[in-house]
PDB file of C-alpha atoms in Angstrom:
ATOM      1  CA  MET A   1     210.647  94.465 202.015  1.00 39.00           C
ATOM      2  CA  VAL A   2     213.691  94.679 199.724  1.00 41.00           C
ATOM      3  CA  ASN A   3     214.959  98.190 199.100  1.00 52.00           C
ATOM      4  CA  THR A   4     215.706  99.233 195.542  1.00 60.00           C
ATOM      5  CA  ARG A   5     218.900 101.138 194.760  1.00 51.00           C
ATOM      6  CA  GLU A   6     216.790 104.276 194.442  1.00 61.00           C
ATOM      7  CA  ASP A   7     215.755 103.864 198.089  1.00 58.00           C
ATOM      8  CA  LEU A   8     219.369 103.904 199.270  1.00 59.00           C
ATOM      9  CA  VAL A   9     221.170 106.991 200.534  1.00 58.00           C
ATOM     10  CA  ASP A  10     222.866 108.444 197.481  1.00 65.00           C
ATOM     11  CA  THR A  11     225.565 110.627 199.028  1.00 82.00           C
ATOM     12  CA  LEU A  12     228.719 108.927 200.196  1.00 94.00           C
ATOM     13  CA  HIS A  13     230.807 111.591 201.886  1.00 94.00           C
ATOM     14  CA  PRO A  14     233.749 110.538 204.085  1.00 93.00           C
ATOM     15  CA  GLN A  15     233.022 110.108 207.769  1.00 89.00           C
ATOM     16  CA  GLY A  16     235.109 112.534 209.806  1.00 82.00           C
ATOM     17  CA  ALA A  17     238.106 114.523 208.614  1.00 78.00           C
ATOM     18  CA  ALA A  18     239.553 113.349 205.311  1.00 79.00           C
ATOM     19  CA  ALA A  19     241.910 114.675 202.666  1.00 89.00           C
ATOM     20  CA  PRO A  20     240.286 115.832 199.406  1.00 95.00           C
ATOM     21  CA  VAL A  21     240.020 113.314 196.587  1.00 97.00           C
ATOM     22  CA  GLU A  22     242.648 113.752 193.881  1.00 97.00           C
ATOM     23  CA  TRP A  23     241.044 114.766 190.585  1.00 97.00           C
ATOM     24  CA  LEU A  24     243.176 113.841 187.576  1.00 97.00           C
ATOM     25  CA  ILE A  25     242.421 114.293 183.873  1.00 97.00           C
ATOM     26  CA  ALA A  26     244.630 112.419 181.414  1.00 97.00           C
ATOM     27  CA  PRO A  27     245.820 114.701 178.577  1.00 95.00           C
ATOM     28  CA  ARG A  28     245.969 111.812 176.081  1.00 97.00           C
ATOM     29  CA  GLN A  29     244.348 108.459 175.392  1.00 98.00           C
ATOM     30  CA  VAL A  30     245.498 105.847 177.904  1.00 98.00           C
ATOM     31  CA  ALA A  31     246.146 102.228 176.931  1.00 97.00           C
ATOM     32  CA  TYR A  32     244.003  99.803 178.912  1.00 95.00           C
ATOM     33  CA  GLY A  33     246.914  97.905 180.423  1.00 94.00           C
ATOM     34  CA  GLU A  34     248.477 101.165 181.564  1.00 96.00           C
ATOM     35  CA  ALA A  35     245.192 102.203 183.189  1.00 96.00           C
ATOM     36  CA  LEU A  36     244.851  98.885 185.030  1.00 95.00           C
ATOM     37  CA  ALA A  37     248.419  99.125 186.327  1.00 96.00           C
ATOM     38  CA  GLY A  38     247.863 102.706 187.461  1.00 97.00           C
ATOM     39  CA  MET A  39     244.697 101.783 189.311  1.00 96.00           C
ATOM     40  CA  GLU A  40     246.261  98.755 190.963  1.00 96.00           C
ATOM     41  CA  SER A  41     249.193 100.822 192.208  1.00 97.00           C
ATOM     42  CA  GLN A  42     247.039 103.633 193.586  1.00 98.00           C
ATOM     43  CA  VAL A  43     244.534 101.304 195.251  1.00 97.00           C
ATOM     44  CA  GLN A  44     247.385  99.483 196.955  1.00 97.00           C
ATOM     45  CA  ALA A  45     248.720 102.818 198.225  1.00 98.00           C
ATOM     46  CA  ILE A  46     245.270 103.842 199.486  1.00 97.00           C
ATOM     47  CA  ALA A  47     244.757 100.525 201.270  1.00 96.00           C
ATOM     48  CA  GLU A  48     248.141 100.890 202.973  1.00 96.00           C
ATOM     49  CA  GLY A  49     247.456 104.471 204.036  1.00 94.00           C
ATOM     50  CA  ARG A  50     250.134 106.032 201.836  1.00 94.00           C
ATOM     51  CA  GLY A  51     248.008 107.338 198.975  1.00 95.00           C
ATOM     52  CA  ALA A  52     245.073 109.683 198.497  1.00 96.00           C
ATOM     53  CA  GLU A  53     241.696 108.699 197.097  1.00 97.00           C
ATOM     54  CA  ARG A  54     241.577 109.454 193.395  1.00 98.00           C
ATOM     55  CA  VAL A  55     239.256 109.994 190.450  1.00 98.00           C
ATOM     56  CA  TRP A  56     241.022 109.551 187.122  1.00 98.00           C
ATOM     57  CA  LEU A  57     239.247 110.839 184.006  1.00 98.00           C
ATOM     58  CA  LEU A  58     240.493 109.516 180.689  1.00 98.00           C
ATOM     59  CA  GLU A  59     239.708 108.169 177.244  1.00 98.00           C
ATOM     60  CA  HIS A  60     240.857 104.816 175.872  1.00 98.00           C
ATOM     61  CA  PRO A  61     241.681 103.840 172.300  1.00 97.00           C
ATOM     62  CA  PRO A  62     238.916 101.600 170.888  1.00 94.00           C
ATOM     63  CA  LEU A  63     238.681  98.322 172.821  1.00 92.00           C
ATOM     64  CA  TYR A  64     236.298  95.866 174.443  1.00 89.00           C
ATOM     65  CA  THR A  65     236.466  94.717 178.035  1.00 88.00           C
ATOM     66  CA  ALA A  66     235.017  91.586 179.616  1.00 82.00           C
ATOM     67  CA  GLY A  67     233.804  91.693 183.198  1.00 73.00           C
ATOM     68  CA  THR A  68     233.657  88.731 185.548  1.00 65.00           C
ATOM     69  CA  SER A  69     230.142  87.809 184.363  1.00 60.00           C
ATOM     70  CA  ALA A  70     230.981  87.936 180.649  1.00 61.00           C
ATOM     71  CA  ARG A  71     230.111  84.932 178.525  1.00 59.00           C
ATOM     72  CA  GLY A  72     231.843  83.694 175.396  1.00 55.00           C
ATOM     73  CA  ARG A  73     228.981  84.740 173.143  1.00 59.00           C
ATOM     74  CA  GLY A  74     229.372  88.345 174.280  1.00 73.00           C
ATOM     75  CA  VAL A  75     231.764  89.066 171.406  1.00 71.00           C
ATOM     76  CA  ILE A  76     230.045  89.240 168.019  1.00 66.00           C
ATOM     77  CA  ASP A  77     232.831  90.840 166.002  1.00 68.00           C
ATOM     78  CA  ALA A  78     236.216  91.311 167.704  1.00 77.00           C
ATOM     79  CA  ARG A  79     237.103  94.338 165.586  1.00 81.00           C
ATOM     80  CA  PHE A  80     239.049  95.781 168.543  1.00 86.00           C
ATOM     81  CA  PRO A  81     241.261  94.184 171.219  1.00 83.00           C
ATOM     82  CA  VAL A  82     239.409  92.375 174.017  1.00 87.00           C
ATOM     83  CA  PHE A  83     240.686  92.693 177.593  1.00 80.00           C
ATOM     84  CA  GLU A  84     239.811  90.839 180.778  1.00 80.00           C
ATOM     85  CA  ALA A  85     238.880  93.720 183.087  1.00 78.00           C
ATOM     86  CA  GLY A  86     238.493  92.042 186.473  1.00 74.00           C
ATOM     87  CA  ARG A  87     235.527  94.288 187.266  1.00 74.00           C
ATOM     88  CA  GLY A  88     231.953  93.176 187.749  1.00 65.00           C
ATOM     89  CA  GLY A  89     229.575  93.028 184.806  1.00 70.00           C
ATOM     90  CA  GLN A  90     229.775  91.692 181.269  1.00 73.00           C
ATOM     91  CA  MET A  91     231.054  93.097 177.959  1.00 81.00           C
ATOM     92  CA  THR A  92     231.426  96.773 177.223  1.00 87.00           C
ATOM     93  CA  TYR A  93     233.152  99.093 174.765  1.00 91.00           C
ATOM     94  CA  HIS A  94     235.543 101.948 175.520  1.00 95.00           C
ATOM     95  CA  GLY A  95     236.874 104.423 172.999  1.00 96.00           C
ATOM     96  CA  PRO A  96     237.451 108.036 172.021  1.00 97.00           C
ATOM     97  CA  GLY A  97     234.553 110.353 172.803  1.00 97.00           C
ATOM     98  CA  GLN A  98     233.627 108.380 175.911  1.00 98.00           C
ATOM     99  CA  ARG A  99     234.537 109.779 179.310  1.00 98.00           C
ATOM    100  CA  VAL A 100     235.792 107.012 181.547  1.00 98.00           C
ATOM    101  CA  ALA A 101     236.078 107.858 185.245  1.00 98.00           C
ATOM    102  CA  TYR A 102     238.079 105.438 187.366  1.00 98.00           C
ATOM    103  CA  VAL A 103     236.979 105.933 190.954  1.00 98.00           C
ATOM    104  CA  MET A 104     239.380 104.872 193.702  1.00 98.00           C
ATOM    105  CA  LEU A 105     237.667 105.546 197.032  1.00 98.00           C
ATOM    106  CA  ASP A 106     238.257 104.109 200.486  1.00 97.00           C
ATOM    107  CA  LEU A 107     234.893 102.773 201.645  1.00 97.00           C
ATOM    108  CA  ASN A 108     236.424 102.145 205.062  1.00 95.00           C
ATOM    109  CA  ARG A 109     236.173 105.924 205.497  1.00 94.00           C
ATOM    110  CA  ARG A 110     232.766 106.232 203.867  1.00 95.00           C
ATOM    111  CA  LYS A 111     230.436 103.230 204.100  1.00 94.00           C
ATOM    112  CA  ARG A 112     231.195  99.543 203.618  1.00 95.00           C
ATOM    113  CA  ASP A 113     228.191  98.895 201.410  1.00 95.00           C
ATOM    114  CA  LEU A 114     228.580  98.122 197.716  1.00 94.00           C
ATOM    115  CA  ARG A 115     224.917  98.730 196.929  1.00 93.00           C
ATOM    116  CA  VAL A 116     225.167 102.200 198.437  1.00 94.00           C
ATOM    117  CA  PHE A 117     228.347 102.820 196.445  1.00 96.00           C
ATOM    118  CA  VAL A 118     226.699 101.778 193.164  1.00 94.00           C
ATOM    119  CA  ALA A 119     223.648 103.905 193.987  1.00 95.00           C
ATOM    120  CA  ALA A 120     225.949 106.871 194.608  1.00 96.00           C
ATOM    121  CA  LEU A 121     227.687 106.349 191.251  1.00 96.00           C
ATOM    122  CA  GLU A 122     224.293 106.209 189.549  1.00 96.00           C
ATOM    123  CA  ALA A 123     223.207 109.384 191.331  1.00 96.00           C
ATOM    124  CA  TRP A 124     226.420 111.103 190.210  1.00 97.00           C
ATOM    125  CA  ILE A 125     225.699 110.248 186.575  1.00 98.00           C
ATOM    126  CA  ILE A 126     222.031 111.201 186.862  1.00 97.00           C
ATOM    127  CA  ALA A 127     222.922 114.599 188.362  1.00 97.00           C
ATOM    128  CA  THR A 128     225.461 115.169 185.588  1.00 98.00           C
ATOM    129  CA  LEU A 129     222.880 114.386 182.908  1.00 98.00           C
ATOM    130  CA  ALA A 130     220.324 116.632 184.629  1.00 98.00           C
ATOM    131  CA  ALA A 131     222.729 119.552 184.235  1.00 98.00           C
ATOM    132  CA  PHE A 132     222.330 119.044 180.469  1.00 97.00           C
ATOM    133  CA  ASN A 133     218.527 118.680 180.791  1.00 97.00           C
ATOM    134  CA  ILE A 134     218.609 114.929 180.214  1.00 97.00           C
ATOM    135  CA  ARG A 135     216.636 112.616 182.462  1.00 98.00           C
ATOM    136  CA  GLY A 136     218.728 109.593 183.313  1.00 97.00           C
ATOM    137  CA  GLU A 137     217.095 106.702 185.148  1.00 97.00           C
ATOM    138  CA  ARG A 138     218.051 103.558 187.050  1.00 93.00           C
ATOM    139  CA  ARG A 139     216.714 100.149 186.182  1.00 90.00           C
ATOM    140  CA  GLU A 140     216.681  97.417 188.832  1.00 84.00           C
ATOM    141  CA  ASP A 141     217.103  94.670 186.229  1.00 80.00           C
ATOM    142  CA  ARG A 142     219.745  96.479 184.159  1.00 80.00           C
ATOM    143  CA  VAL A 143     222.995  98.078 185.280  1.00 81.00           C
ATOM    144  CA  GLY A 144     223.919 101.598 184.215  1.00 90.00           C
ATOM    145  CA  VAL A 145     221.932 104.744 183.534  1.00 96.00           C
ATOM    146  CA  TRP A 146     219.242 104.828 180.868  1.00 96.00           C
ATOM    147  CA  VAL A 147     217.227 107.380 178.905  1.00 97.00           C
ATOM    148  CA  ARG A 148     213.797 106.725 177.449  1.00 96.00           C
ATOM    149  CA  ARG A 149     213.515 106.861 173.651  1.00 95.00           C
ATOM    150  CA  PRO A 150     209.834 107.188 172.724  1.00 94.00           C
ATOM    151  CA  ASP A 151     211.011 108.500 169.344  1.00 93.00           C
ATOM    152  CA  LYS A 152     212.200 104.949 168.581  1.00 92.00           C
ATOM    153  CA  GLY A 153     209.033 103.218 169.755  1.00 92.00           C
ATOM    154  CA  GLN A 154     207.071 102.246 172.840  1.00 93.00           C
ATOM    155  CA  GLY A 155     209.281 100.804 175.570  1.00 92.00           C
ATOM    156  CA  TYR A 156     212.549 101.714 173.869  1.00 94.00           C
ATOM    157  CA  GLU A 157     215.430 102.885 176.059  1.00 95.00           C
ATOM    158  CA  ASP A 158     219.109 103.568 175.470  1.00 95.00           C
ATOM    159  CA  LYS A 159     222.017 103.263 177.857  1.00 95.00           C
ATOM    160  CA  ILE A 160     224.060 106.427 178.119  1.00 97.00           C
ATOM    161  CA  ALA A 161     226.411 105.413 180.922  1.00 96.00           C
ATOM    162  CA  ALA A 162     227.844 102.131 182.178  1.00 93.00           C
ATOM    163  CA  ILE A 163     229.026 101.136 185.651  1.00 93.00           C
ATOM    164  CA  GLY A 164     231.482  98.399 186.526  1.00 91.00           C
ATOM    165  CA  ILE A 165     233.316  98.127 189.837  1.00 93.00           C
ATOM    166  CA  ARG A 166     235.701  96.007 191.828  1.00 93.00           C
ATOM    167  CA  VAL A 167     236.667  96.320 195.498  1.00 95.00           C
ATOM    168  CA  ARG A 168     239.874  95.335 197.250  1.00 95.00           C
ATOM    169  CA  ARG A 169     240.160  95.729 201.027  1.00 96.00           C
ATOM    170  CA  TRP A 170     237.143  98.049 200.685  1.00 97.00           C
ATOM    171  CA  VAL A 171     238.978 100.324 198.245  1.00 98.00           C
ATOM    172  CA  THR A 172     237.197 100.672 194.910  1.00 97.00           C
ATOM    173  CA  LEU A 173     238.545 100.171 191.387  1.00 96.00           C
ATOM    174  CA  HIS A 174     237.097 100.849 187.928  1.00 95.00           C
ATOM    175  CA  GLY A 175     233.992 103.068 187.902  1.00 96.00           C
ATOM    176  CA  ILE A 176     231.820 104.633 185.202  1.00 96.00           C
ATOM    177  CA  SER A 177     231.827 105.467 181.509  1.00 96.00           C
ATOM    178  CA  LEU A 178     229.650 108.229 180.066  1.00 98.00           C
ATOM    179  CA  ASN A 179     229.008 108.415 176.330  1.00 97.00           C
ATOM    180  CA  VAL A 180     229.741 111.963 175.199  1.00 98.00           C
ATOM    181  CA  GLU A 181     230.463 111.459 171.488  1.00 97.00           C
ATOM    182  CA  PRO A 182     231.804 107.953 170.820  1.00 96.00           C
ATOM    183  CA  GLU A 183     231.258 105.976 167.629  1.00 94.00           C
ATOM    184  CA  LEU A 184     228.068 104.226 168.683  1.00 94.00           C
ATOM    185  CA  ASP A 185     228.355 101.578 165.964  1.00 90.00           C
ATOM    186  CA  HIS A 186     231.465 100.284 167.742  1.00 90.00           C
ATOM    187  CA  PHE A 187     229.141  98.834 170.388  1.00 86.00           C
ATOM    188  CA  GLY A 188     227.815  96.533 167.664  1.00 80.00           C
ATOM    189  CA  GLY A 189     230.815  94.235 167.984  1.00 73.00           C
ATOM    190  CA  ILE A 190     229.583  92.909 171.332  1.00 64.00           C
ATOM    191  CA  VAL A 191     226.434  92.058 173.239  1.00 66.00           C
ATOM    192  CA  ALA A 192     226.796  95.156 175.392  1.00 60.00           C
ATOM    193  CA  CYS A 193     226.296  94.289 179.067  1.00 52.00           C
ATOM    194  CA  GLY A 194     224.701  91.003 178.007  1.00 54.00           C
ATOM    195  CA  ILE A 195     221.497  92.730 176.847  1.00 61.00           C
ATOM    196  CA  GLU A 196     220.098  91.321 173.609  1.00 66.00           C
ATOM    197  CA  ASP A 197     216.608  92.866 173.656  1.00 71.00           C
ATOM    198  CA  PRO A 198     216.440  95.148 170.566  1.00 79.00           C
ATOM    199  CA  ARG A 199     214.470  97.730 172.546  1.00 88.00           C
ATOM    200  CA  TYR A 200     217.568  98.530 174.599  1.00 89.00           C
ATOM    201  CA  GLY A 201     220.375 100.269 172.736  1.00 90.00           C
ATOM    202  CA  VAL A 202     223.071 102.843 173.412  1.00 93.00           C
ATOM    203  CA  THR A 203     223.162 106.597 173.021  1.00 96.00           C
ATOM    204  CA  SER A 204     225.344 109.593 173.807  1.00 97.00           C
ATOM    205  CA  LEU A 205     224.983 113.243 174.688  1.00 98.00           C
ATOM    206  CA  VAL A 206     225.695 114.258 171.101  1.00 97.00           C
ATOM    207  CA  ASP A 207     223.343 111.573 169.747  1.00 97.00           C
ATOM    208  CA  LEU A 208     220.617 113.153 171.877  1.00 97.00           C
ATOM    209  CA  GLY A 209     221.242 116.504 170.208  1.00 96.00           C
ATOM    210  CA  LEU A 210     223.628 118.108 172.708  1.00 95.00           C
ATOM    211  CA  PRO A 211     226.853 119.290 171.010  1.00 92.00           C
ATOM    212  CA  VAL A 212     228.844 119.429 174.251  1.00 96.00           C
ATOM    213  CA  THR A 213     232.606 119.139 174.600  1.00 97.00           C
ATOM    214  CA  MET A 214     234.508 116.762 176.858  1.00 97.00           C
ATOM    215  CA  GLU A 215     235.774 119.770 178.807  1.00 97.00           C
ATOM    216  CA  GLU A 216     232.209 120.903 179.514  1.00 98.00           C
ATOM    217  CA  VAL A 217     231.264 117.413 180.673  1.00 98.00           C
ATOM    218  CA  ASP A 218     234.343 117.247 182.918  1.00 98.00           C
ATOM    219  CA  MET A 219     233.409 120.505 184.651  1.00 97.00           C
ATOM    220  CA  VAL A 220     229.937 119.183 185.422  1.00 98.00           C
ATOM    221  CA  LEU A 221     231.261 115.800 186.539  1.00 98.00           C
ATOM    222  CA  LYS A 222     233.534 117.522 189.034  1.00 98.00           C
ATOM    223  CA  LYS A 223     230.747 119.690 190.453  1.00 97.00           C
ATOM    224  CA  THR A 224     228.307 116.799 190.819  1.00 98.00           C
ATOM    225  CA  PHE A 225     230.998 114.504 192.252  1.00 98.00           C
ATOM    226  CA  ILE A 226     231.674 117.010 195.040  1.00 96.00           C
ATOM    227  CA  ALA A 227     227.966 117.048 195.904  1.00 96.00           C
ATOM    228  CA  GLN A 228     227.864 113.253 195.908  1.00 96.00           C
ATOM    229  CA  PHE A 229     231.197 112.251 197.452  1.00 97.00           C
ATOM    230  CA  GLY A 230     232.791 115.321 199.047  1.00 95.00           C
ATOM    231  CA  PRO A 231     235.722 117.676 198.369  1.00 95.00           C
ATOM    232  CA  VAL A 232     238.285 117.168 195.629  1.00 95.00           C
ATOM    233  CA  ALA A 233     241.713 118.627 195.046  1.00 91.00           C
ATOM    234  CA  GLY A 234     242.091 120.420 191.729  1.00 64.00           C
ATOM    235  CA  SER A 235     245.246 118.666 190.562  1.00 45.00           C
ATOM    236  CA  GLU A 236     244.652 118.324 186.839  1.00 44.00           C
TER     237      GLU A 236
END
């Protein structure tokens, strides 16, 4: 019998004594190239034992990124710059009003299992949404976290958070993006995550009627991350 991601152990705390994870929040929008360089440098330091695990929360200027599974037809209207991300997955959009969390964890100290890691990221998002009384759900045939939209029609669902990861020497790169209040029509320039079925769209916390701030979301993300992955240092 094949286990689904929901069957996997969600928590991914470090095994044995470990330093707290650095928790950084960028005070400004971060260019994509700058973010990639920052991740690469920190992951190298973690792999060599000279850097701490890190979660980096930020926003990007409007842009599209192509994962390793992206196809040429994924771009419908290149109204923003398109970057090769190097992460898994297909096309996605990043921009203001979307909380991107780059997660740099050492799975050598946790569990060398990518399915468990993805399940833990999903559980982190789902717990964060639950704090705002939103039910987020996994889908075995679709990556990310989804909310049902019966108001749009039978079988309609919207993605509220995306997941895309990469691993080097069992240290993770990239992570999650949660739609707080982005311009949802910006997703229309791509086939988001390769999904063309019109029943599956995108949404955000504000689109669902929750006028929350990024600061409020960040506080919940930190609390739910600690429950999922263990202690963090409050270096913001």
